[in-house]
Amino acid sequence: MSLNIPQIRADFPILNEKIRGKQLVYLDNGASTQKPQVVIDAESYYYEHQYANIHRGVHYLSQVGTDLYENVRKQVQQFINAKHEHEIIYTKGTTNAINLVAYTFGRKFINEGDEILITEMEHHSNIVPWQMLCEEKKCILKYIPLQADGSINIGDAERLITPKTKLVSVMYVSNALGTINPIEELIAIAHKNGAKILIDAAQAIQHFTIDVQALDCDFFVFSGHKIYGPTGTGILYGKEQILNEMPPYEGGGDMIKTVSFSGTTYNDLPFKFEAGTPNIAGCIALGTAIKYVQDLGIDNIRAYETELLNYATEKLSAIEGLKIYGTAKHKSSVISFLLDGIHPYDVGVILDNQGIAIRTGHHCAQPVMDHYGIPGTCRASFAFYNTKEEVDVLVDGILKAKKMLS
Amino acid sequence: MQTINSIQDEIIEDFSMYDDWNDKYEYLIEFGKSLGKLDEQYKTEENRIHGCQSRVWLHGEIKDDKLFFYADSDAIITKGIVGLLVRVLSGHTPNEIAESDLYFIEKIGLKDHLSPNRANGLVAMVKKMKTYGIAFQAK
């Protein structure tokens, strides 16, 4: 089934905005995705008609809110095919989820001399928490190197994942380059060596059908705002047994069974990891966002975005002096590029003035930029509401920027 | 010798000729290109202005009781912007620089047009120049 793009675009009110007098062309979906009206409405409807704190209240509104909130947990469980509902932990986002794992699993199970393996293309949020842990526990952080095309070599992974490796933590899709990593193979190699593996799906959840049981990964994390849902929402999936063995993260309300000055007992999963009043409205609207994506069909989305990627790659490649960074065979709808001799920021400013939103800079992946010896890139990232006409506007914008800046 | 304010007024007048920001960017780009390169020896970590996505350096030195600035950036629009600040402030006394009111930034609409990231960079540039003024004032 093909997507009805005009109809989809009508669902996203922001796409009608004029920016600096020009029609907005939003190509910064890697940073965050826009919200359909149903998601905006879900959040405001909850505040207008159903709001109260959840889990504690005996009164009607509290029960309504609790049901809505817990139903989304079930929905997420089905969405990624987790075995149990209580394996779905709400977080503030991907960064928060990775930090949770570093702080709890890392502190308990990773010790001096143990190794944590990431890739050279990771987002800072999948580097820094591990560096912090290594500083504290004297464990060692290693990485699988990048190849010229922005992919990793599975042979390197086989060499670097050893019985010393306690955890492999890798991104499914590179936010800076678009590379899709061979996570099935990485999961198999990690398990063969007795290591656990975390998949950072911040850039994958909006593009691929996910089955965490089939993947057999130990942790799987993503952000709500990258799948057309609210900011400040995210999911940590973990296998039941591992989550049970992990100590709690933050202490506070909701995560306890009993509290007394002689000692406190902790709540069961998933609440053990969910201290304090959460982003209730956000989580409820995340459910709406996931349903929106499911109704369009992830496979339809993927097919259309691939078509856009191929079209944009062809058009951009034809611009003289433009170099694309990240040319792996398996890529998501992200194009990172530079114009010869021109700083990416200058290009971003000129495009912005034409209403075209792209991202410039290091994309929170400084090691990737160091690898290529560049200060940063311009990055256009596409979603299902983008069109080939918008790609054409981008191409015209780049040509104009090139003319002005050369 | 022009005062800081008379130079600001000149820049405001220059910018008032353009309605379109595209033309204003052309102006900044051409201005940036017309500026010389900063000697490599001054491109030090100490002279780096942080808070910008591109690298920006600012070197200040005192000559006959006046403070002179030299700046560079690897992004040309940023170079144009820092160049405007240099044009306004360079060659004045540390006291005049420390006490200056840079109203031209608001008047030409520069701040409104910059991304928050770049606006922060602009604030950092002004701060660094004024800090130079204060430091030399004390000497």
Coordinates of C-alpha atoms in Angstrom, one line a residue:
Chain A
M1 CA 0.0 0.0 0.0
S2 CA 1.4 3.4 -0.8
L3 CA 1.0 6.3 1.5
N4 CA -1.4 9.2 0.8
I5 CA 1.2 12.0 1.4
P6 CA -1.1 15.1 1.0
Q7 CA -3.5 13.6 3.5
I8 CA -0.6 12.8 5.9
R9 CA 0.8 16.3 5.6
A10 CA -2.6 17.7 6.5
D11 CA -2.3 15.8 9.8
F12 CA 0.8 17.8 10.8
P13 CA -0.2 21.4 11.5
I14 CA 3.3 22.7 11.7
L15 CA 4.0 21.8 8.1
N16 CA 1.8 24.8 7.1
E17 CA 4.0 27.3 9.0
K18 CA 5.9 30.0 7.1
I19 CA 9.4 30.5 8.3
R20 CA 11.1 33.8 7.5
G21 CA 8.3 34.3 5.0
K22 CA 9.0 31.0 3.2
Q23 CA 7.1 27.7 3.4
L24 CA 8.7 25.5 6.0
V25 CA 10.7 22.6 4.6
Y26 CA 11.4 20.4 7.6
L27 CA 14.4 18.1 7.0
D28 CA 15.6 17.7 10.6
N29 CA 13.7 14.6 11.5
G30 CA 16.8 12.9 12.8
A31 CA 16.9 15.5 15.6
S32 CA 13.2 15.2 16.3
T33 CA 10.0 14.5 14.4
Q34 CA 6.9 16.7 14.2
K35 CA 3.6 15.8 15.8
P36 CA 0.4 14.9 14.1
Q37 CA -2.8 16.7 15.4
V38 CA -4.0 13.5 17.1
V39 CA -0.9 13.4 19.3
I40 CA -1.3 17.1 20.2
D41 CA -5.0 16.5 20.9
A42 CA -4.3 13.4 23.0
E43 CA -2.1 15.3 25.3
S44 CA -4.4 18.3 25.7
Y45 CA -7.5 16.1 26.0
Y46 CA -6.0 14.4 29.0
Y47 CA -5.2 17.7 30.7
E48 CA -8.6 19.1 29.9
H49 CA -10.8 16.1 30.8
Q50 CA -8.9 13.3 32.6
Y51 CA -6.0 14.7 34.5
A52 CA -5.0 13.5 38.0
N53 CA -2.0 11.8 39.5
I54 CA -1.8 8.1 38.8
H55 CA -1.3 4.8 40.7
R56 CA -2.2 6.2 44.1
G57 CA -5.6 7.7 43.9
V58 CA -8.8 6.0 44.8
H59 CA -10.9 8.5 42.9
Y60 CA -12.3 8.2 39.4
L61 CA -9.8 10.4 37.5
S62 CA -6.8 8.8 39.0
Q63 CA -8.1 5.4 37.9
V64 CA -8.8 6.7 34.4
G65 CA -5.3 8.2 34.1
T66 CA -3.7 5.0 35.5
D67 CA -5.6 2.9 32.9
L68 CA -4.6 5.1 30.0
Y69 CA -1.0 5.2 31.1
E70 CA -0.7 1.5 31.7
N71 CA -2.5 0.7 28.5
V72 CA 0.3 2.4 26.6
R73 CA 2.7 0.2 28.3
K74 CA 0.8 -2.8 26.9
Q75 CA 0.7 -1.1 23.6
V76 CA 4.5 -0.6 23.6
Q77 CA 5.0 -4.2 24.6
Q78 CA 3.0 -5.3 21.6
F79 CA 4.7 -2.8 19.3
I80 CA 8.2 -4.2 20.0
N81 CA 6.9 -7.6 20.8
A82 CA 8.3 -7.9 24.4
K83 CA 7.4 -11.0 26.3
H84 CA 6.1 -9.2 29.3
E85 CA 4.4 -5.9 30.0
H86 CA 6.6 -5.2 33.0
E87 CA 9.7 -5.4 30.8
I88 CA 8.7 -2.0 29.4
I89 CA 10.1 0.8 31.6
Y90 CA 9.1 4.4 31.0
T91 CA 12.0 6.9 30.8
K92 CA 12.5 10.5 29.8
G93 CA 14.1 9.4 26.6
T94 CA 17.0 7.3 25.1
T95 CA 19.7 9.2 27.0
N96 CA 17.9 8.6 30.3
A97 CA 17.4 4.9 29.5
I98 CA 21.1 4.4 28.7
N99 CA 22.1 6.2 31.8
L100 CA 19.7 4.0 33.8
V101 CA 21.4 0.9 32.5
A102 CA 24.9 2.3 33.1
Y103 CA 24.0 3.3 36.6
T104 CA 22.3 0.1 37.7
F105 CA 23.4 -2.8 35.5
G106 CA 26.8 -1.2 35.0
R107 CA 27.5 -0.6 38.6
K108 CA 26.4 -4.0 39.7
F109 CA 27.8 -6.2 37.0
I110 CA 30.7 -4.4 35.4
N111 CA 33.9 -4.4 37.4
E112 CA 37.6 -3.5 37.1
G113 CA 39.2 -4.8 33.9
D114 CA 35.9 -5.7 32.3
E115 CA 35.2 -4.3 28.9
I116 CA 32.3 -2.4 27.4
L117 CA 32.2 -2.2 23.6
I118 CA 30.6 0.5 21.5
T119 CA 31.2 1.6 17.9
E120 CA 33.0 4.7 16.7
M121 CA 29.8 6.1 15.3
E122 CA 27.9 6.3 18.6
H123 CA 25.9 9.3 19.8
H124 CA 27.5 11.0 22.8
S125 CA 24.6 9.6 24.9
N126 CA 26.0 6.1 24.2
I127 CA 29.6 7.1 25.0
V128 CA 29.6 9.4 28.0
P129 CA 27.6 7.3 30.4
W130 CA 30.1 4.4 29.8
Q131 CA 33.1 6.7 30.2
M132 CA 31.6 7.9 33.5
L133 CA 31.2 4.2 34.6
C134 CA 34.7 3.4 33.5
E135 CA 36.1 6.2 35.5
E136 CA 34.3 4.9 38.6
K137 CA 34.8 1.2 38.1
K138 CA 38.1 1.1 36.3
C139 CA 36.5 -0.9 33.4
I140 CA 37.6 -0.4 29.8
L141 CA 35.6 1.2 27.0
K142 CA 36.5 0.0 23.5
Y143 CA 35.0 0.7 20.1
I144 CA 34.5 -1.0 16.8
P145 CA 36.2 1.3 14.2
L146 CA 34.4 3.0 11.4
Q147 CA 35.2 2.1 7.8
A148 CA 35.4 4.8 5.1
D149 CA 31.8 4.3 4.0
G150 CA 30.5 4.8 7.5
S151 CA 29.8 1.1 8.3
I152 CA 31.5 -1.3 10.7
N153 CA 33.3 -4.5 9.7
I154 CA 31.7 -7.5 11.4
G155 CA 35.2 -9.1 11.5
D156 CA 36.3 -6.2 13.8
A157 CA 33.3 -7.0 16.0
E158 CA 34.3 -10.6 16.2
R159 CA 37.8 -9.6 17.1
L160 CA 36.8 -7.1 19.8
I161 CA 34.0 -8.9 21.5
T162 CA 35.7 -11.4 23.8
P163 CA 34.9 -13.1 27.1
K164 CA 36.2 -9.9 28.8
T165 CA 33.3 -8.0 27.2
K166 CA 30.5 -7.5 29.7
L167 CA 28.3 -5.3 27.6
V168 CA 28.0 -4.3 24.0
S169 CA 26.1 -1.1 23.5
V170 CA 25.4 -0.1 19.9
M171 CA 23.2 2.2 17.9
Y172 CA 20.8 0.5 15.4
V173 CA 21.0 3.4 13.0
S174 CA 23.6 6.2 13.0
N175 CA 22.1 9.6 13.5
A176 CA 25.1 11.3 11.8
L177 CA 25.6 9.0 8.8
G178 CA 22.4 7.0 8.4
T179 CA 24.3 3.6 8.5
I180 CA 22.1 0.7 9.6
N181 CA 24.2 -1.6 11.8
P182 CA 24.1 -5.4 11.5
I183 CA 22.6 -5.8 15.0
E184 CA 21.4 -9.4 14.5
E185 CA 25.0 -10.4 14.0
L186 CA 26.3 -8.3 16.8
I187 CA 23.7 -9.7 19.2
A188 CA 24.8 -13.3 18.2
I189 CA 28.5 -12.5 18.7
A190 CA 27.9 -10.8 22.0
H191 CA 25.9 -13.7 23.4
K192 CA 28.4 -16.2 22.1
N193 CA 30.9 -14.5 24.3
G194 CA 28.6 -14.2 27.3
A195 CA 28.1 -10.4 27.0
K196 CA 24.9 -8.6 27.3
I197 CA 23.9 -6.2 24.5
L198 CA 22.0 -2.9 24.4
I199 CA 20.5 -1.6 21.2
D200 CA 20.0 2.2 21.0
A201 CA 17.1 2.4 18.6
A202 CA 16.6 6.2 18.7
Q203 CA 17.0 6.4 15.0
A204 CA 15.4 3.0 14.2
I205 CA 12.1 2.8 16.0
Q206 CA 10.4 5.2 13.5
H207 CA 11.6 3.3 10.5
F208 CA 11.6 -0.5 11.2
T209 CA 9.4 -3.2 12.6
I210 CA 10.9 -4.3 15.8
D211 CA 10.6 -7.7 17.5
V212 CA 12.8 -7.7 20.6
Q213 CA 12.2 -11.4 21.3
A214 CA 13.3 -12.4 17.8
L215 CA 16.3 -10.1 18.1
D216 CA 17.0 -11.5 21.5
C217 CA 18.8 -8.3 22.6
D218 CA 19.1 -7.7 26.4
F219 CA 18.2 -4.0 26.4
F220 CA 16.4 -1.9 23.7
V221 CA 15.9 1.8 24.1
F222 CA 14.2 4.6 22.2
S223 CA 12.7 8.1 22.6
G224 CA 9.1 9.1 22.1
H225 CA 9.9 12.3 20.3
K226 CA 11.6 10.6 17.4
I227 CA 8.5 8.6 16.7
Y228 CA 6.1 11.6 16.4
G229 CA 5.4 11.6 20.1
P230 CA 6.1 14.1 22.9
T231 CA 9.5 15.1 24.2
G232 CA 10.4 13.8 27.6
T233 CA 9.1 10.3 26.9
G234 CA 11.1 7.2 26.2
I235 CA 11.3 3.4 26.7
L236 CA 13.7 1.0 28.2
Y237 CA 13.0 -2.6 27.3
G238 CA 15.0 -5.1 29.3
K239 CA 14.7 -8.9 29.7
E240 CA 12.8 -9.7 32.8
Q241 CA 15.5 -11.6 34.5
I242 CA 18.1 -9.0 34.0
L243 CA 15.8 -6.2 35.1
N244 CA 15.0 -8.1 38.3
E245 CA 18.7 -8.6 39.0
M246 CA 19.4 -4.8 38.6
P247 CA 19.3 -2.5 41.6
P248 CA 16.9 0.4 41.4
Y249 CA 17.9 3.7 39.8
E250 CA 16.3 6.7 41.4
G251 CA 14.7 6.4 44.9
G252 CA 11.3 8.0 45.7
G253 CA 7.6 7.4 45.4
D254 CA 6.1 4.6 43.3
M255 CA 9.4 2.6 43.3
I256 CA 8.9 1.2 46.8
K257 CA 6.8 -1.4 48.5
T258 CA 7.3 -0.3 52.1
V259 CA 9.3 2.5 53.6
S260 CA 10.4 2.7 57.2
F261 CA 13.5 4.0 59.0
S262 CA 14.7 0.5 59.6
G263 CA 14.7 -0.3 55.9
T264 CA 12.9 0.0 52.6
T265 CA 11.7 -2.7 50.2
Y266 CA 11.5 -2.0 46.6
N267 CA 8.5 -2.4 44.3
D268 CA 8.3 -5.0 41.5
L269 CA 8.9 -4.4 37.8
P270 CA 8.3 -2.0 36.1
F271 CA 7.7 0.4 39.0
K272 CA 11.1 -0.4 40.6
F273 CA 12.6 1.9 38.0
E274 CA 9.9 4.5 37.9
A275 CA 10.3 6.8 40.9
G276 CA 8.3 9.9 41.1
T277 CA 5.3 11.3 39.1
P278 CA 6.1 10.5 35.5
N279 CA 5.2 12.4 32.3
I280 CA 1.7 10.9 32.3
A281 CA 0.3 13.1 29.5
G282 CA 3.3 12.5 27.4
C283 CA 3.2 8.8 27.7
I284 CA -0.5 8.7 26.9
A285 CA 0.2 10.8 23.7
L286 CA 3.1 8.5 22.9
G287 CA 0.5 5.7 22.6
T288 CA -1.4 7.8 20.2
A289 CA 1.8 8.5 18.2
I290 CA 2.6 4.8 18.0
K291 CA -0.9 4.0 16.8
Y292 CA -0.6 6.7 14.2
V293 CA 2.6 5.1 12.8
Q294 CA 1.1 1.6 13.0
D295 CA -2.0 2.8 11.1
L296 CA 0.2 4.1 8.3
G297 CA 2.2 0.9 8.4
I298 CA 5.9 0.8 9.3
D299 CA 6.7 -1.1 6.1
N300 CA 4.9 1.5 4.0
I301 CA 6.8 4.2 5.8
R302 CA 10.1 2.4 5.2
A303 CA 9.4 1.9 1.5
Y304 CA 8.5 5.5 1.0
E305 CA 11.4 6.9 3.0
T306 CA 13.8 4.7 1.0
E307 CA 12.4 6.1 -2.2
L308 CA 13.0 9.7 -0.8
L309 CA 16.5 8.7 0.3
N310 CA 17.4 7.3 -3.2
Y311 CA 15.9 10.4 -4.9
A312 CA 17.7 12.8 -2.6
T313 CA 21.0 10.9 -2.9
E314 CA 20.8 11.0 -6.6
K315 CA 20.0 14.7 -6.7
L316 CA 22.5 15.8 -4.1
S317 CA 25.3 13.7 -5.7
A318 CA 24.8 15.6 -8.9
I319 CA 25.8 18.9 -7.2
E320 CA 29.4 19.6 -8.1
G321 CA 31.7 19.9 -5.0
L322 CA 29.2 18.2 -2.8
K323 CA 30.4 15.1 -0.8
I324 CA 28.2 12.7 1.0
Y325 CA 29.5 11.3 4.3
G326 CA 28.0 7.9 5.0
T327 CA 27.6 5.8 1.9
A328 CA 27.1 2.4 3.5
K329 CA 25.0 -0.1 1.5
H330 CA 22.3 -0.2 4.2
K331 CA 21.2 3.2 5.1
S332 CA 18.3 5.0 6.7
S333 CA 16.8 8.3 5.3
V334 CA 19.7 10.5 6.4
I335 CA 22.1 12.4 4.2
S336 CA 25.2 14.0 5.7
F337 CA 27.1 16.2 3.3
L338 CA 29.6 19.0 2.9
L339 CA 30.2 21.5 0.1
D340 CA 33.8 21.7 -0.9
G341 CA 35.6 24.5 1.1
I342 CA 32.5 25.8 2.8
H343 CA 31.7 25.5 6.5
P344 CA 28.5 23.5 7.2
Y345 CA 27.2 26.2 9.5
D346 CA 27.2 28.8 6.7
V347 CA 25.2 26.5 4.5
G348 CA 22.7 25.9 7.4
V349 CA 22.2 29.6 7.8
I350 CA 21.6 30.3 4.1
L351 CA 19.1 27.3 4.0
D352 CA 17.4 28.5 7.1
N353 CA 16.8 31.9 5.5
Q354 CA 14.9 30.0 2.8
G355 CA 12.7 28.2 5.3
I356 CA 14.7 24.9 5.0
A357 CA 15.5 23.3 8.4
I358 CA 18.5 21.0 8.3
R359 CA 21.0 20.2 11.1
T360 CA 24.6 21.3 11.0
G361 CA 27.5 20.5 13.3
H362 CA 28.8 17.3 14.8
H363 CA 25.3 15.8 15.5
C364 CA 26.5 14.8 19.0
A365 CA 28.9 12.3 17.4
Q366 CA 32.2 14.1 17.6
P367 CA 34.3 10.9 17.1
V368 CA 32.6 10.5 13.7
M369 CA 33.7 13.9 12.7
D370 CA 37.2 13.3 14.0
H371 CA 37.3 10.1 12.0
Y372 CA 36.7 12.0 8.8
G373 CA 38.8 15.0 9.9
I374 CA 35.9 17.5 9.4
P375 CA 34.3 20.1 11.7
G376 CA 30.8 18.8 11.2
T377 CA 28.4 18.2 8.3
C378 CA 25.1 19.4 7.0
R379 CA 22.5 16.8 7.6
A380 CA 19.1 16.4 5.9
S381 CA 17.0 13.7 7.4
F382 CA 13.7 12.7 5.9
A383 CA 10.3 11.5 7.3
F384 CA 7.2 10.1 5.6
Y385 CA 5.6 13.6 5.4
N386 CA 8.5 14.9 3.3
T387 CA 8.2 15.0 -0.5
K388 CA 10.3 14.9 -3.6
E389 CA 9.3 18.5 -4.2
E390 CA 10.9 19.4 -0.9
V391 CA 14.1 17.6 -1.9
D392 CA 14.1 19.8 -5.0
V393 CA 13.7 22.9 -2.8
L394 CA 16.6 21.6 -0.8
V395 CA 18.7 21.1 -3.9
D396 CA 17.9 24.7 -5.1
G397 CA 18.8 26.0 -1.7
I398 CA 22.1 24.2 -1.6
L399 CA 22.9 25.6 -5.1
K400 CA 22.1 29.1 -3.9
A401 CA 24.2 28.7 -0.7
K402 CA 27.0 27.4 -2.8
K403 CA 26.8 30.4 -5.1
M404 CA 26.7 32.8 -2.2
L405 CA 29.5 31.2 -0.2
S406 CA 32.0 30.2 -2.9
Chain B
M1 CA 38.8 58.9 14.5
Q2 CA 35.1 57.8 14.6
T3 CA 33.4 57.1 17.9
I4 CA 32.0 53.6 18.6
N5 CA 28.5 55.0 18.2
S6 CA 29.2 56.7 14.9
I7 CA 30.5 53.4 13.5
Q8 CA 27.4 51.6 14.8
D9 CA 25.2 54.2 13.1
E10 CA 27.1 53.6 9.8
I11 CA 26.5 49.9 10.0
I12 CA 22.8 50.5 10.8
E13 CA 22.6 52.7 7.7
D14 CA 24.4 50.1 5.6
F15 CA 21.9 47.4 6.7
S16 CA 18.9 49.6 6.1
M17 CA 19.6 49.5 2.4
Y18 CA 18.6 45.9 2.3
D19 CA 15.0 44.7 2.9
D20 CA 15.8 41.0 2.4
W21 CA 17.9 39.0 4.8
N22 CA 19.4 37.3 1.8
D23 CA 21.0 40.6 0.8
K24 CA 22.1 41.1 4.4
Y25 CA 23.8 37.7 4.4
E26 CA 25.5 38.6 1.1
Y27 CA 26.8 41.7 2.8
L28 CA 28.1 39.7 5.8
I29 CA 29.7 37.1 3.5
E30 CA 31.4 39.8 1.3
F31 CA 32.5 41.6 4.5
G32 CA 33.8 38.3 6.0
K33 CA 35.7 37.6 2.8
S34 CA 37.3 41.1 2.7
L35 CA 38.8 40.6 6.2
G36 CA 42.3 39.3 6.4
K37 CA 43.3 36.1 8.0
L38 CA 44.4 36.0 11.6
D39 CA 48.0 35.1 12.0
E40 CA 48.2 31.4 13.0
Q41 CA 50.1 32.2 16.2
Y42 CA 47.0 33.9 17.5
K43 CA 44.7 30.9 16.8
T44 CA 45.2 29.6 20.3
E45 CA 42.9 27.9 22.7
E46 CA 43.0 31.0 24.9
N47 CA 41.8 33.1 22.0
R48 CA 39.0 30.7 21.1
I49 CA 35.4 31.9 21.6
H50 CA 33.3 29.0 22.8
G51 CA 29.6 28.8 22.2
C52 CA 29.8 29.0 18.4
Q53 CA 29.4 25.9 16.1
S54 CA 32.3 27.2 14.1
R55 CA 35.7 28.0 15.4
V56 CA 36.2 31.7 16.2
W57 CA 39.3 33.3 17.5
L58 CA 39.8 36.8 18.9
H59 CA 43.1 38.4 19.6
G60 CA 43.4 41.8 21.3
E61 CA 46.5 44.0 21.8
I62 CA 47.1 47.4 23.2
K63 CA 48.8 50.1 21.1
D64 CA 49.2 53.7 22.3
D65 CA 46.5 53.2 25.0
K66 CA 44.1 51.9 22.4
L67 CA 42.8 48.3 22.2
F68 CA 42.9 46.7 18.8
F69 CA 41.1 43.5 17.9
Y70 CA 41.9 40.9 15.2
A71 CA 39.4 38.0 14.6
D72 CA 38.9 35.0 12.4
S73 CA 36.5 32.1 11.9
D74 CA 36.4 29.1 9.7
A75 CA 32.8 29.9 8.9
I76 CA 32.5 33.0 6.6
I77 CA 29.2 34.4 8.0
T78 CA 30.5 34.1 11.5
K79 CA 33.6 35.9 10.3
G80 CA 31.5 38.6 8.9
I81 CA 29.6 38.9 12.2
V82 CA 32.7 39.0 14.4
G83 CA 34.2 41.3 11.8
L84 CA 31.4 43.8 12.4
L85 CA 32.1 43.8 16.1
V86 CA 35.8 44.3 15.4
R87 CA 34.9 47.2 13.1
V88 CA 32.9 48.8 15.9
L89 CA 35.2 48.3 18.8
S90 CA 38.7 48.0 17.6
G91 CA 41.0 51.1 18.0
H92 CA 39.2 52.5 21.0
T93 CA 40.3 52.9 24.6
P94 CA 39.7 49.9 26.9
N95 CA 37.4 52.1 28.9
E96 CA 35.3 53.0 25.9
I97 CA 35.1 49.4 24.9
A98 CA 34.1 48.2 28.4
E99 CA 31.4 50.9 28.7
S100 CA 30.1 50.6 25.1
D101 CA 26.4 49.9 24.4
L102 CA 26.2 47.8 21.2
Y103 CA 22.8 48.9 20.1
F104 CA 23.5 48.1 16.4
I105 CA 23.0 44.4 17.0
E106 CA 19.4 44.9 18.0
K107 CA 18.8 47.6 15.3
I108 CA 20.0 45.5 12.4
G109 CA 17.9 42.6 13.7
L110 CA 21.0 40.3 13.8
K111 CA 20.1 38.6 17.0
D112 CA 16.5 37.8 16.0
H113 CA 17.8 36.2 12.8
L114 CA 20.4 34.0 14.4
S115 CA 19.7 30.5 15.7
P116 CA 19.9 30.4 19.5
N117 CA 23.2 28.6 19.1
R118 CA 24.6 31.4 17.0
A119 CA 23.0 34.1 19.2
N120 CA 24.9 32.6 22.2
G121 CA 28.0 32.7 20.1
L122 CA 27.4 36.4 19.4
V123 CA 26.9 37.1 23.2
A124 CA 30.2 35.2 23.8
M125 CA 32.0 37.4 21.3
V126 CA 30.7 40.6 22.8
K127 CA 31.6 39.3 26.3
K128 CA 35.1 38.4 25.3
M129 CA 35.7 41.8 23.8
K130 CA 34.4 43.6 26.8
T131 CA 36.4 41.4 29.1
Y132 CA 39.6 42.5 27.1
G133 CA 38.5 46.1 27.7
I134 CA 38.0 45.6 31.4
A135 CA 41.3 43.7 31.7
F136 CA 43.3 46.4 30.0
Q137 CA 41.4 49.1 31.9
A138 CA 42.7 47.7 35.1
K139 CA 46.3 47.8 34.0

